[in-house]
Coordinates of C-alpha atoms and ligand atoms in Angstrom, one line a residue:
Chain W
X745 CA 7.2 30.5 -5.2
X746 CA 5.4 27.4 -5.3
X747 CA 5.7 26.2 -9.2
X748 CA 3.1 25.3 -11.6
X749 CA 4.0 22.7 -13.1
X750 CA 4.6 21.0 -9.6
X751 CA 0.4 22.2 -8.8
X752 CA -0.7 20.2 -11.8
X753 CA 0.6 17.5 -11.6
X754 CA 0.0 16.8 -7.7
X755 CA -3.8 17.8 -8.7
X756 CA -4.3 15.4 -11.5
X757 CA -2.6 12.7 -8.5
X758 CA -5.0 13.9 -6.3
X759 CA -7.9 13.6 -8.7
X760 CA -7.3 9.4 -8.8
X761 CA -6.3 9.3 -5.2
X762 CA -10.0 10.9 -4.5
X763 CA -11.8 9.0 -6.6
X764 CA -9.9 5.5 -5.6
X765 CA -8.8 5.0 -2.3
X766 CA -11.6 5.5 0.7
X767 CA -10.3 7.8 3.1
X768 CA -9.2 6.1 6.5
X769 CA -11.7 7.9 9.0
X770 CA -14.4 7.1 6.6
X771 CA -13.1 3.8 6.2
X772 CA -13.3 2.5 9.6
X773 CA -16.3 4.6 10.2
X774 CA -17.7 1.6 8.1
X775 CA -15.7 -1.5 9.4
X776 CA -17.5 -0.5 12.8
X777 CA -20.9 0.0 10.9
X778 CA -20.4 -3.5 9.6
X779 CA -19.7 -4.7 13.0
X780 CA -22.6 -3.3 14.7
X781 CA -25.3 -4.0 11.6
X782 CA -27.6 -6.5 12.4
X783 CA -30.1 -6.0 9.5
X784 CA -29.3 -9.0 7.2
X785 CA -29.9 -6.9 4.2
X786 CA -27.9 -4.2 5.5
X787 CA -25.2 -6.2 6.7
X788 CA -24.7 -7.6 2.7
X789 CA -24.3 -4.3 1.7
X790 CA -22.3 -3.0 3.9
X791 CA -19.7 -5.7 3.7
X792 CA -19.9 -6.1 -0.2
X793 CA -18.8 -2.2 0.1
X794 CA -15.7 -3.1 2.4
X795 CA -15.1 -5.5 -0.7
X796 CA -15.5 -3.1 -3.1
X797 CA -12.9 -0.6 -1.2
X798 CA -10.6 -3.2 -1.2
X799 CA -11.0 -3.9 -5.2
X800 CA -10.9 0.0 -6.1
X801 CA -7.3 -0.1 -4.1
X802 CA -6.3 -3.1 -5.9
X803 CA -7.4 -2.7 -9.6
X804 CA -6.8 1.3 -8.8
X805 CA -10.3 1.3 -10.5
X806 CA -12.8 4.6 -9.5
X807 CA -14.5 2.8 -6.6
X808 CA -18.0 4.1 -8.0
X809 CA -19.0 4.4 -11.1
X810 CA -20.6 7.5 -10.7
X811 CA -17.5 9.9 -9.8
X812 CA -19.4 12.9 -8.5
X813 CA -18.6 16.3 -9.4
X814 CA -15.0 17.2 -9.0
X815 CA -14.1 20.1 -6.9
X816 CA -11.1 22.3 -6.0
X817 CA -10.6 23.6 -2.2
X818 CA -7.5 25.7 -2.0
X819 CA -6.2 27.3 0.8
X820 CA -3.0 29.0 1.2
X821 CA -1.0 30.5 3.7
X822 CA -0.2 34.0 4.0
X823 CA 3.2 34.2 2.6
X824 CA 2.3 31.7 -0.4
X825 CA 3.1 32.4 -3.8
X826 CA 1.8 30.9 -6.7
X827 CA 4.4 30.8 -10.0
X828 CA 1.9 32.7 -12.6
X829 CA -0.5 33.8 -10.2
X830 CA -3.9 33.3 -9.2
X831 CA -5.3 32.4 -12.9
X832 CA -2.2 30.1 -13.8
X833 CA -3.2 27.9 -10.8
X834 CA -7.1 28.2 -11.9
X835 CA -6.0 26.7 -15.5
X836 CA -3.4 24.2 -13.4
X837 CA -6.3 22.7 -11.6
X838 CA -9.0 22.8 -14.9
X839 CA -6.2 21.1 -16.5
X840 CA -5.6 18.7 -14.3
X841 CA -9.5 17.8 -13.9
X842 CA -9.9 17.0 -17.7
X843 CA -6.8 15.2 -18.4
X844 CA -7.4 12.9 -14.8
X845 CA -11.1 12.5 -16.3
X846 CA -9.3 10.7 -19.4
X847 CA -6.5 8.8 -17.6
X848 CA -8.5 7.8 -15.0
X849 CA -11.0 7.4 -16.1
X850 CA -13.8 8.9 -14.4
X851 CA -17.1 9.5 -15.8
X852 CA -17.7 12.6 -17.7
X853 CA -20.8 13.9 -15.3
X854 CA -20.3 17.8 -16.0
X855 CA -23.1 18.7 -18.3
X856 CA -25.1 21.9 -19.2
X857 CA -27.7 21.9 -17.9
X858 CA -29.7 23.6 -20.6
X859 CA -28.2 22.1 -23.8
X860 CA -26.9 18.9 -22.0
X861 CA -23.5 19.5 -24.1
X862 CA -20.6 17.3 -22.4
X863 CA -17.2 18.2 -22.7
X864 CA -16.3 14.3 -21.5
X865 CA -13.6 15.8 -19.1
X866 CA -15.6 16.9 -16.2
X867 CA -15.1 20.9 -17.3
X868 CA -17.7 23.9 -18.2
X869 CA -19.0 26.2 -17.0
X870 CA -18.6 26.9 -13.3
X871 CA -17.1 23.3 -13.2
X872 CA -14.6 22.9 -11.4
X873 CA -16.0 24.6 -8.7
X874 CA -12.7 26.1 -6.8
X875 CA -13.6 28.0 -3.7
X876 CA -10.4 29.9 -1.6
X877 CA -9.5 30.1 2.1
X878 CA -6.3 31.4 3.7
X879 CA -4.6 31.2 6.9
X880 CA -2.6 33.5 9.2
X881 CA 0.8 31.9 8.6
X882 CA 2.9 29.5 5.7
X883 CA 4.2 29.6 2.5
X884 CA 2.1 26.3 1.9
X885 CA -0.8 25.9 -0.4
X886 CA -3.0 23.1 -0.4
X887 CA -5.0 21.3 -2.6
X888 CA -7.9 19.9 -1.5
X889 CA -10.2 18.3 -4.0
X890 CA -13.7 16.6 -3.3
X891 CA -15.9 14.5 -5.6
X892 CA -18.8 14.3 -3.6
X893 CA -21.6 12.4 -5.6
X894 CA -25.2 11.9 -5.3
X895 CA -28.3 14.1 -6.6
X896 CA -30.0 12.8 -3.6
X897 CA -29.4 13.6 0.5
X898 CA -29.5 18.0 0.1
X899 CA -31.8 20.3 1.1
X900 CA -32.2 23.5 2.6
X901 CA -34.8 25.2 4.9
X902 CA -35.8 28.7 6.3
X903 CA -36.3 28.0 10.0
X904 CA -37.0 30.8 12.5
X905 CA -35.6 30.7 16.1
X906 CA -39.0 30.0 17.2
X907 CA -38.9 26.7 15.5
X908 CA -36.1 26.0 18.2
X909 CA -33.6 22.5 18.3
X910 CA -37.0 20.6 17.9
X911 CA -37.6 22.3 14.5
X912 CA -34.1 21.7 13.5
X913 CA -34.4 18.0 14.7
X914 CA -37.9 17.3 12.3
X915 CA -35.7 19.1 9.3
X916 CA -32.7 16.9 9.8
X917 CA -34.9 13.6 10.0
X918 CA -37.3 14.6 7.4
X919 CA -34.1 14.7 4.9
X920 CA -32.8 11.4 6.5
X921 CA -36.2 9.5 6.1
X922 CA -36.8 11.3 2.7
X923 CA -33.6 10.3 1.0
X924 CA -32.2 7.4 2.7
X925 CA -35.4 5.1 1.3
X926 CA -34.6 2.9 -1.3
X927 CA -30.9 4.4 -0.1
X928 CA -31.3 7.1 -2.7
X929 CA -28.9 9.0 -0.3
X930 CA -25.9 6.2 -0.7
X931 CA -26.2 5.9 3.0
X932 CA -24.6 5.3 5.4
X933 CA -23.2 8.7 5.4
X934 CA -21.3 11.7 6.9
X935 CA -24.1 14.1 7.1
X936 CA -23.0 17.7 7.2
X937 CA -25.5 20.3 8.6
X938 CA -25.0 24.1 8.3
X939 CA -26.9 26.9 10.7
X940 CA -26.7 30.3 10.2
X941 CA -25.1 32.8 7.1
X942 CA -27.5 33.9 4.4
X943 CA -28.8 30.9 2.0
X944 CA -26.0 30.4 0.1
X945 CA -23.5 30.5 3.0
X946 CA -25.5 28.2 4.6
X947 CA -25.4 25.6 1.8
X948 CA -21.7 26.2 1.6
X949 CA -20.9 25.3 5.7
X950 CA -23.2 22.2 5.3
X951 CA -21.9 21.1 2.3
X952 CA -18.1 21.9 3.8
X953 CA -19.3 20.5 7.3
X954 CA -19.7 16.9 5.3
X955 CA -17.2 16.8 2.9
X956 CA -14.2 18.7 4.7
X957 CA -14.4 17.2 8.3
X958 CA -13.4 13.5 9.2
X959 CA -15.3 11.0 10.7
X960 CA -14.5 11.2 14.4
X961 CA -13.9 15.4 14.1
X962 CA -15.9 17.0 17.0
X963 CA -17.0 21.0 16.9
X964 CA -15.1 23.1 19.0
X965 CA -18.2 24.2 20.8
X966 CA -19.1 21.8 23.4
X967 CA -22.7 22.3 22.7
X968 CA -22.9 21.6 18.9
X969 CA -20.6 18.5 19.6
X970 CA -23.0 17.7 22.0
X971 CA -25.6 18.5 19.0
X972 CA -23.6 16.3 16.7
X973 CA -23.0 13.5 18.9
X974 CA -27.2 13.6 19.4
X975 CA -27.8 13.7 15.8
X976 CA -25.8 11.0 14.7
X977 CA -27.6 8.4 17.4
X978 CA -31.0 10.2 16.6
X979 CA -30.1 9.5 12.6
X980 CA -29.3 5.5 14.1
X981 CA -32.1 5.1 15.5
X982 CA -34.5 5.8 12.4
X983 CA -34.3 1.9 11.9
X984 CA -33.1 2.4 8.4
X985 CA -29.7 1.0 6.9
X986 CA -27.3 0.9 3.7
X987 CA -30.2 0.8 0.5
X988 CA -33.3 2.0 2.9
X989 CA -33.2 -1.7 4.2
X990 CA -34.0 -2.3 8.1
X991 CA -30.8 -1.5 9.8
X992 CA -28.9 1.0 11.8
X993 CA -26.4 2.2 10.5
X994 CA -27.5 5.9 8.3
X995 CA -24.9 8.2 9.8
X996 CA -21.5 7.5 10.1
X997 CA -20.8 10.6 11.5
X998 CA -22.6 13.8 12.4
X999 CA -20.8 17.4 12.0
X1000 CA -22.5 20.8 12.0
X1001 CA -21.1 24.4 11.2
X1002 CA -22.6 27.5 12.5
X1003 CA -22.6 31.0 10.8
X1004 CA -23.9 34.3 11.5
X1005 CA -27.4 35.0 10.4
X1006 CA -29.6 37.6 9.6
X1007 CA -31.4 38.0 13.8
X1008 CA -34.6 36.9 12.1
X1009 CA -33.9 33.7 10.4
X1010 CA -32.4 30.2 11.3
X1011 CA -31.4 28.5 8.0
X1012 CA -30.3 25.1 7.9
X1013 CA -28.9 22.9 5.3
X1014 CA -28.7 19.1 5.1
X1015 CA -26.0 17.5 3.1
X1016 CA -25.1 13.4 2.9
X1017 CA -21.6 12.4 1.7
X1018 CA -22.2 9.2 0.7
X1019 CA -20.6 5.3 0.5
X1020 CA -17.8 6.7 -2.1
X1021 CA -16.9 10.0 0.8
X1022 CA -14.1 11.2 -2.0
X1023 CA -11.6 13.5 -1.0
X1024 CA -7.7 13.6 -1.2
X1025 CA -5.3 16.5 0.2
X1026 CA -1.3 17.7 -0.5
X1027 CA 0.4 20.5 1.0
X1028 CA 3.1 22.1 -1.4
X1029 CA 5.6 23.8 -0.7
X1030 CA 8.1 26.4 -2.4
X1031 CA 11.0 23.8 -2.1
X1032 CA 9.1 21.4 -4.4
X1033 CA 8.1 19.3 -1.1
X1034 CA 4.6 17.7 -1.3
X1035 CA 2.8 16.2 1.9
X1036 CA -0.5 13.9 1.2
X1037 CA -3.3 13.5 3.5
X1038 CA -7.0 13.1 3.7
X1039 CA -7.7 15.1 6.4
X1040 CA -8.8 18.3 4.7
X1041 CA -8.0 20.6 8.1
X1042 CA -10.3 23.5 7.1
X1043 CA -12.2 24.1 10.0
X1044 CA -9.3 25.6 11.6
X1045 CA -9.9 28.4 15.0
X1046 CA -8.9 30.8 12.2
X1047 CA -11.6 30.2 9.2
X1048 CA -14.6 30.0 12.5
X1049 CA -13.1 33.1 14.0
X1050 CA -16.1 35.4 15.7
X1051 CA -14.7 38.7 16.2
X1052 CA -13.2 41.8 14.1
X1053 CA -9.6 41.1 14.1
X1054 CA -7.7 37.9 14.6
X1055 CA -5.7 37.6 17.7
X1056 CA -4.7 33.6 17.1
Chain N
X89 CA -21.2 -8.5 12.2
X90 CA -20.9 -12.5 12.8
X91 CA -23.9 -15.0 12.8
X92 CA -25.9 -13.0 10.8
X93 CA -28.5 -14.3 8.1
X94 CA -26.8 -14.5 4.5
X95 CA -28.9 -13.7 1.3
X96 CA -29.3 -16.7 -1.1
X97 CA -27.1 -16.3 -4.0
X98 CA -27.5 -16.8 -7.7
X99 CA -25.9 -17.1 -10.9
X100 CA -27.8 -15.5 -13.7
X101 CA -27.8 -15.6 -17.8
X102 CA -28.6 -12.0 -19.0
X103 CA -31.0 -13.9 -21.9
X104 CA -32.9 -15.5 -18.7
X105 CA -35.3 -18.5 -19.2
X106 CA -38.9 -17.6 -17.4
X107 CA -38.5 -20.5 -15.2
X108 CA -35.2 -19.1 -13.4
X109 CA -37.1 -15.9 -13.2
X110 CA -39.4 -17.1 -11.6
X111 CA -37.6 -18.8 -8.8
X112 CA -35.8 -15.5 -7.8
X113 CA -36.5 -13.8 -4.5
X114 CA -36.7 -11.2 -3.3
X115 CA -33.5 -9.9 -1.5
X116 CA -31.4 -12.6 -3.4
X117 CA -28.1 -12.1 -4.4
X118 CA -27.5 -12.1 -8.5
X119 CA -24.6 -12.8 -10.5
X120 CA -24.8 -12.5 -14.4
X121 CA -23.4 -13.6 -17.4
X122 CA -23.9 -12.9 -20.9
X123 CA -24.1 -9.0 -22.4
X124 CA -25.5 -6.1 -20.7
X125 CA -26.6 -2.9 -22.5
X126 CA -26.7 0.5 -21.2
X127 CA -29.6 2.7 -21.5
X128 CA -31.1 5.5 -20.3
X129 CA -32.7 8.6 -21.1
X130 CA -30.7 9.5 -24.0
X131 CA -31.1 6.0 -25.6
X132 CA -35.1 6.0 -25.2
X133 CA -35.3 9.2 -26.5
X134 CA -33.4 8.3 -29.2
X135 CA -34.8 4.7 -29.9
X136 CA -38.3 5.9 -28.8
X137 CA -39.0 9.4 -29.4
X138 CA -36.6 9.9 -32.8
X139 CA -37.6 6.4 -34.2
X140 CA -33.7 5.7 -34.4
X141 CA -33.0 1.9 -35.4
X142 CA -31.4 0.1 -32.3
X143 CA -28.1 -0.8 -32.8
X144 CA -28.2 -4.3 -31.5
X145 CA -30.6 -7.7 -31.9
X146 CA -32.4 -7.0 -28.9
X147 CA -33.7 -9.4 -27.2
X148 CA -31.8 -12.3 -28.7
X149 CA -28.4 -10.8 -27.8
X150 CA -29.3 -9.4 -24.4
X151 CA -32.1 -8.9 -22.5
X152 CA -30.5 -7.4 -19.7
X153 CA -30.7 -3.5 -19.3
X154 CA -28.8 -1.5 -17.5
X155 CA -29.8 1.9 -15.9
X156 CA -25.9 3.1 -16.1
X157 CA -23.5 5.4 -17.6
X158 CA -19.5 3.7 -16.7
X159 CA -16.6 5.5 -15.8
X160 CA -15.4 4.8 -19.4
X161 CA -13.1 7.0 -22.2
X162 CA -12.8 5.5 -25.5
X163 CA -8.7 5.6 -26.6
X164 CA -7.5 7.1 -29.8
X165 CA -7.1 3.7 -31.4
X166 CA -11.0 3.1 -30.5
X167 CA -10.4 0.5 -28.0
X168 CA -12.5 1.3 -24.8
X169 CA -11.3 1.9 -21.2
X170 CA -13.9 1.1 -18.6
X171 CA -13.4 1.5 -14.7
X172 CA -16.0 1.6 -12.3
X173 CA -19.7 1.3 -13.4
X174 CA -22.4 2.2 -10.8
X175 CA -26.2 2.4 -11.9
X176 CA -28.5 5.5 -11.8
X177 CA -31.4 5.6 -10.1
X178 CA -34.4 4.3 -12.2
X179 CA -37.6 5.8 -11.6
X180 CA -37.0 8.6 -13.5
X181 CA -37.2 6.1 -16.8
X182 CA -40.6 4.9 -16.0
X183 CA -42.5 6.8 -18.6
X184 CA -40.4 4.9 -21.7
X185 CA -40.4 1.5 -20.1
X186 CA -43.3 0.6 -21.5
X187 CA -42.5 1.2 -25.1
X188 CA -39.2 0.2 -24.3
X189 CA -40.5 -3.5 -23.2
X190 CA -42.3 -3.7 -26.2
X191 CA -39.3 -3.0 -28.5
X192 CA -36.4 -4.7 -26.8
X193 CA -38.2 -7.5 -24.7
X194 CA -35.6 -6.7 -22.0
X195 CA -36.4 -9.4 -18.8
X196 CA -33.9 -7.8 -16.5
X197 CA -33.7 -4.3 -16.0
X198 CA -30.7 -3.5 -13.6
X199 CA -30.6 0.2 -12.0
X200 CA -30.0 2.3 -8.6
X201 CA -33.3 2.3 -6.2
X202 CA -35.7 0.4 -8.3
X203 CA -39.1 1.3 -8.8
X204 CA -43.0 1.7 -7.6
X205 CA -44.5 -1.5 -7.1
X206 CA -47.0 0.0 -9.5
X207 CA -44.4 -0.1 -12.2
X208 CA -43.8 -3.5 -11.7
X209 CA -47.2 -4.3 -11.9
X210 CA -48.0 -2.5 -15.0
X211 CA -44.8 -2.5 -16.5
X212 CA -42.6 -5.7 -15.5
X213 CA -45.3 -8.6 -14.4
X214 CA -46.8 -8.4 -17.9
X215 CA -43.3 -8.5 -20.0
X216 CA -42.1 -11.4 -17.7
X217 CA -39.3 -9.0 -16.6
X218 CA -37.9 -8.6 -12.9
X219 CA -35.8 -5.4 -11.5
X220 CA -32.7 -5.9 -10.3
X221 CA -30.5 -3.2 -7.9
X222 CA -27.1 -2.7 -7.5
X223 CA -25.8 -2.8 -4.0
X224 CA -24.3 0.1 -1.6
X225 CA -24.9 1.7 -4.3
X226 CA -21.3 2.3 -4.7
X227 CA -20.2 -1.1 -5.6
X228 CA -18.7 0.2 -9.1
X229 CA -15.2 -1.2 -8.5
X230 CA -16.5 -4.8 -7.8
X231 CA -19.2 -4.3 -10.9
X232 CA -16.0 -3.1 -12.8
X233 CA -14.7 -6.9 -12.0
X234 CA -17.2 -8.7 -13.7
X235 CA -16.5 -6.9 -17.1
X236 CA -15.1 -9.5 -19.4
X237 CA -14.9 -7.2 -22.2
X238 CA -16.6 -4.1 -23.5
X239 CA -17.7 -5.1 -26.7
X240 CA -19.2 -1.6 -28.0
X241 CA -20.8 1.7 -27.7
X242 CA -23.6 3.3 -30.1
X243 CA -24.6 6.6 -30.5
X244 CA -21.7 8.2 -28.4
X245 CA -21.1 10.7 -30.9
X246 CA -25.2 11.8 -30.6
X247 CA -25.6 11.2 -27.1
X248 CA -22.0 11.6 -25.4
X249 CA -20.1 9.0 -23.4
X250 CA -22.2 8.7 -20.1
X251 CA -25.4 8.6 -22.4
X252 CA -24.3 6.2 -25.0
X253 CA -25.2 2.6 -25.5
X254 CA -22.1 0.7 -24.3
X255 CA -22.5 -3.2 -24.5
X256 CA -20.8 -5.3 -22.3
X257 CA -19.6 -8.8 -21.6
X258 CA -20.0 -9.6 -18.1
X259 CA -19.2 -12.5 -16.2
X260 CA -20.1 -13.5 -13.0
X261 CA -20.7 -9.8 -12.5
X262 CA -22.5 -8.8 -9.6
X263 CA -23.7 -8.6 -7.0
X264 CA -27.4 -7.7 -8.0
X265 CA -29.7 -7.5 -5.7
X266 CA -33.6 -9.1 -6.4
X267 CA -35.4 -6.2 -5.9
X268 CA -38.9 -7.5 -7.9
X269 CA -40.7 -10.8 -8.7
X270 CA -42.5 -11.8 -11.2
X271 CA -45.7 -11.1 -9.2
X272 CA -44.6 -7.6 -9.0
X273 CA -43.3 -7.5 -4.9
X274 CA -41.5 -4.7 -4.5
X275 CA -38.4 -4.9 -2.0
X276 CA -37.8 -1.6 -1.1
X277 CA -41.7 -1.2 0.0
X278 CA -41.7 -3.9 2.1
X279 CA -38.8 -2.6 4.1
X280 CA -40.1 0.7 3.8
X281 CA -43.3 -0.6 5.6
X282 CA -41.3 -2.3 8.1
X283 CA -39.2 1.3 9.3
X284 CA -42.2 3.0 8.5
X285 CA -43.9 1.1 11.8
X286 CA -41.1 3.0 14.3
X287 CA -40.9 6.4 12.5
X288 CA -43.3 8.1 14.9
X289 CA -41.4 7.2 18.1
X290 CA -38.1 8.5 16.0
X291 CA -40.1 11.9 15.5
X292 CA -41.4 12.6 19.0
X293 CA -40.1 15.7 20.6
X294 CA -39.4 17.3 16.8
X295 CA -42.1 20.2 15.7
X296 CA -42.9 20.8 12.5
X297 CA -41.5 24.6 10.7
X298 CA -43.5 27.1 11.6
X299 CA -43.4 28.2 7.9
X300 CA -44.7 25.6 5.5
X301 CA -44.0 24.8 1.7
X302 CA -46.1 23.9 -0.7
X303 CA -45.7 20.0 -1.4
X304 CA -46.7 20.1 2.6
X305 CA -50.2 21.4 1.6
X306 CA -50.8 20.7 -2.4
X307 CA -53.4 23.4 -2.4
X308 CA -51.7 26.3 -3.9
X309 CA -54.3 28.7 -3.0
X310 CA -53.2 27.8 1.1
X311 CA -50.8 30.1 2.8
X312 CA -47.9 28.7 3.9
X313 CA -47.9 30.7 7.6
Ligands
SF4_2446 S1 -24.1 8.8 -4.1 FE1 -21.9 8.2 -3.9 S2 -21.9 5.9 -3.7 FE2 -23.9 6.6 -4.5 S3 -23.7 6.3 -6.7 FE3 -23.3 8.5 -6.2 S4 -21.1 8.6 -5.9 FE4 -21.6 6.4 -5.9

């Protein structure tokens, strides 16, 4: 039995982990941006962010002001027990999202969207978002939480297999050139591109294709990593850097997910995760161990499995 | 990347004279010192729309405003904790900057993206007034350095915390980056124009969707197959 107490407070850890130190993949995906940037403009930028990782460490400040929209991912093995249950660790993780918006502190973004009322901690309605996945074997749980900012750099379009890889490459640059001007999309960016499921599945694998897959991660599928691999030079080669000023450096890295779709339809989604690419990761165990990372692991052989039952 | 051009640098009072306005260009690097409001919708609403009486002596105090809401909690003994501050992006405030020039005499208005050369035209060039961006635009931490002291927030109570009027002493904060002159230049157009010029060799071999949306035609009465 994994205990409560021991979920809270590694969450509310995780919450100023996420929000202050860059991840490592991301990290160096930008050292070799910098390197390679030979807009003069661009180049500032994307040194004076290498600076400002370096001060977020230090000061253990949020490294952007704007802190996103905190999010839960949990995924558990089979055998894991939660002390309390399901709901217990739903209040653990609410919990530790308001009182980490205080201590932090982070910026109190959750709002209604109606009535505009703020909580100042970050929880409402819907918010957290905390989505599930489980795997074959453990007694692990992890906590995986993302604050993925930015109103800009998502979209989402009915395609048709008709409109083939060269309706799927205008999509992808028409969201690039549309949001990285003026660097509304907080470029450059781990773009995340989802084909396939119904609309909102497809907004979920693009959105998890971003935020929940490292810089450097290839898809299993030799042809989407060949995909991926084209995309990221394609999105390189727009000419356009850090802020929408001439450069080339707008993808740090490229990944796509696929899911089953309706024989008709080809959706796509488009999703940038931006200069501050937050997310933090423990693995807890019933012993009371925990194990940080930042390499979410989600996109295991398990959770793209293709057939009825799983024969891992 | 070595050898590369850097941008001029500046220091910067947020009550600036119109003679070091003036000098600025664009794609220099500012620092400021001096106090720096926040505001953004909720405080133009409030100061504009509800006829509320501005907190502050605006612009003799500060004429520097920023398009911002900080990572920021006030603590039980109402001191203020402020981390990271990263702006917002700005064109979404052009309908109350006009007003808003006339009431506060702002000369510096500091945000995420900046905005239309049209709004600078209209809006900036005749107030004397110059916009200037944050950089990445994640910068917050380094921002969060050049925060002497937060010396207030109004109207947290109406507005909440990431719409309140926070005031803040910055020094040497930065970096800003000069994204309008006085003559109303906008930088973010003129590199625009410059990508713009290789776009159509970027595009070649893509097709556009065989099912359109509207905002791809504006005539509504079109059909979009
Ligand atoms: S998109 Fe990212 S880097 Fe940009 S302001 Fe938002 S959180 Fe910060």
């Amino acid at each position: 039995m994994i205990p409560i107490e021991l979920i809270q407070t590694t969450a509310a850890d995780l919450m100023a982990k996420a929000a202050i130190e860059i991840p490592d993949d991301y990290h160096a995906g930008l050292k070799q941006a910098a390197k390679t940037e030979t807009g003069p403009l661009a180049n500032y930028v994307l040194n004076a962010m290498l600076d400002n990782y370096a001060a977020a460490k230090l000061d253990r400040c949020a490294m952007c002001g704007d802190t996103g929209t905190p999010r839960w991912y949990i995924k558990m093995g089979n055998e894991a027990r939660v002390e309390g249950g399901p709901v217990a660790l739903e209040a653990a993780l609410r919990r530790a999202t308001a009182s980490a918006t205080t201590d932090i502190p982070l910026r109190p973004n959750r709002v209604h969207p109606l009535w505009r009322t703020d909580h100042n901690n970050n929880v409402g309605i819907g918010a957290p978002e905390i989505e599930y996945a489980f795997e074959p074997e453990g007694d692990w749980l992890d906590l995986i939480t993302v604050h993925k900012g930015g109103l800009f750099g998502t979209d989402y379009r009915m395609l048709f297999p008709s409109d083939g890889i060269e309706g799927i490459k205008r999509f992808y640059l028409d969201s690039l050139v549309a949001f990285g001007k003026r660097g509304l999309a907080c470029q450059p960016a781990i773009i995340g591109i989802g084909l396939g499921g119904c609309k909102d599945t497809c907004m979920v694998l693009g959105k998890r294709a971003a935020c929940l897959r490292t810089v450097g991660d290839v898809n299993p599928d030799p042809k989407i990593a060949e995909l991926e691999a084209e995309f990221k030079e394609l999105g390189n080669s727009i000419g356009m850097g850090a802020m929408g000023f001439v450069g080339k450096n707008m993808v740090v890295d490229c990944h796509i997910e696929a899911g089953y779709c309706h024989t008709g339809g080809m959706q796509m989604s488009v999703h940038a995760f931006c200069l501050s690419s937050r997310r933090a990761v423990a693995r807890l165990f019933p012993d009371g161990r925990v194990e940080y990372r930042t390499d979410p692991d989600w996109f295991t052989d398990y959770q793209r499995r293709e057939t009825v039952e799983w024969t891992g | 990347m070595d050898g590369i051009a850097k941008p001029r640098e500046v220091r910067l009072s947020t009550t600036p004279t119109p003679e070091t306005l003036a000098a600025l260009q664009l794609g220099d690097i500012v620092t400021l010192d001096g106090l720096i409001y926040t505001a953004r919708e909720g405080v133009y609403m409030r100061a504009l729309e509800d006829g509320a009486n501005i907190p502050m002596e605006l612009p003799a105090e500060s004429a520097a405003n920023f398009h911002c809401s900080p990572a920021a909690t006030i603590r039980d003994d109402g001191s203020f904790d402020m981390g990271a501050v990263t702006a917002t992006a700005s064109f979404r405030f052009a309908k109350w900057l006009p007003e808003w020039f006339d009431k506060s005499g702002a000369k510096l208005i500091i945000g995420k993206g900046g905005m239309s050369s049209k709004d600078y035209k209209d809006y900036f060039v005749p107030n004397g007034a110059v916009y200037l961006s944050t950089v990445g635009y994640g910068t917050g931490a380094l921002l969060g350095r050049g925060i002497e002291k937060v010396e207030a927030v109004h109207w947290h109570a109406e507005l909440g915390l990431a719409q309140a009027m926070w005031v803040i002493r910055a020094c040497n904060m930065g970096p800003f980056i000069v994204a309008s002159d006085l003559a109303g230049n906008c930088l973010f157009e003129r590199e625009n124009a410059k990508i713009s010029a290789g776009l159509d060799a970027v595009y070649e071999g893509t097709r556009p969707a065989v099912l359109k949306r509207f905002g791809e035609t504006d005539d509504r009465s079109d059909e979009l197959i």
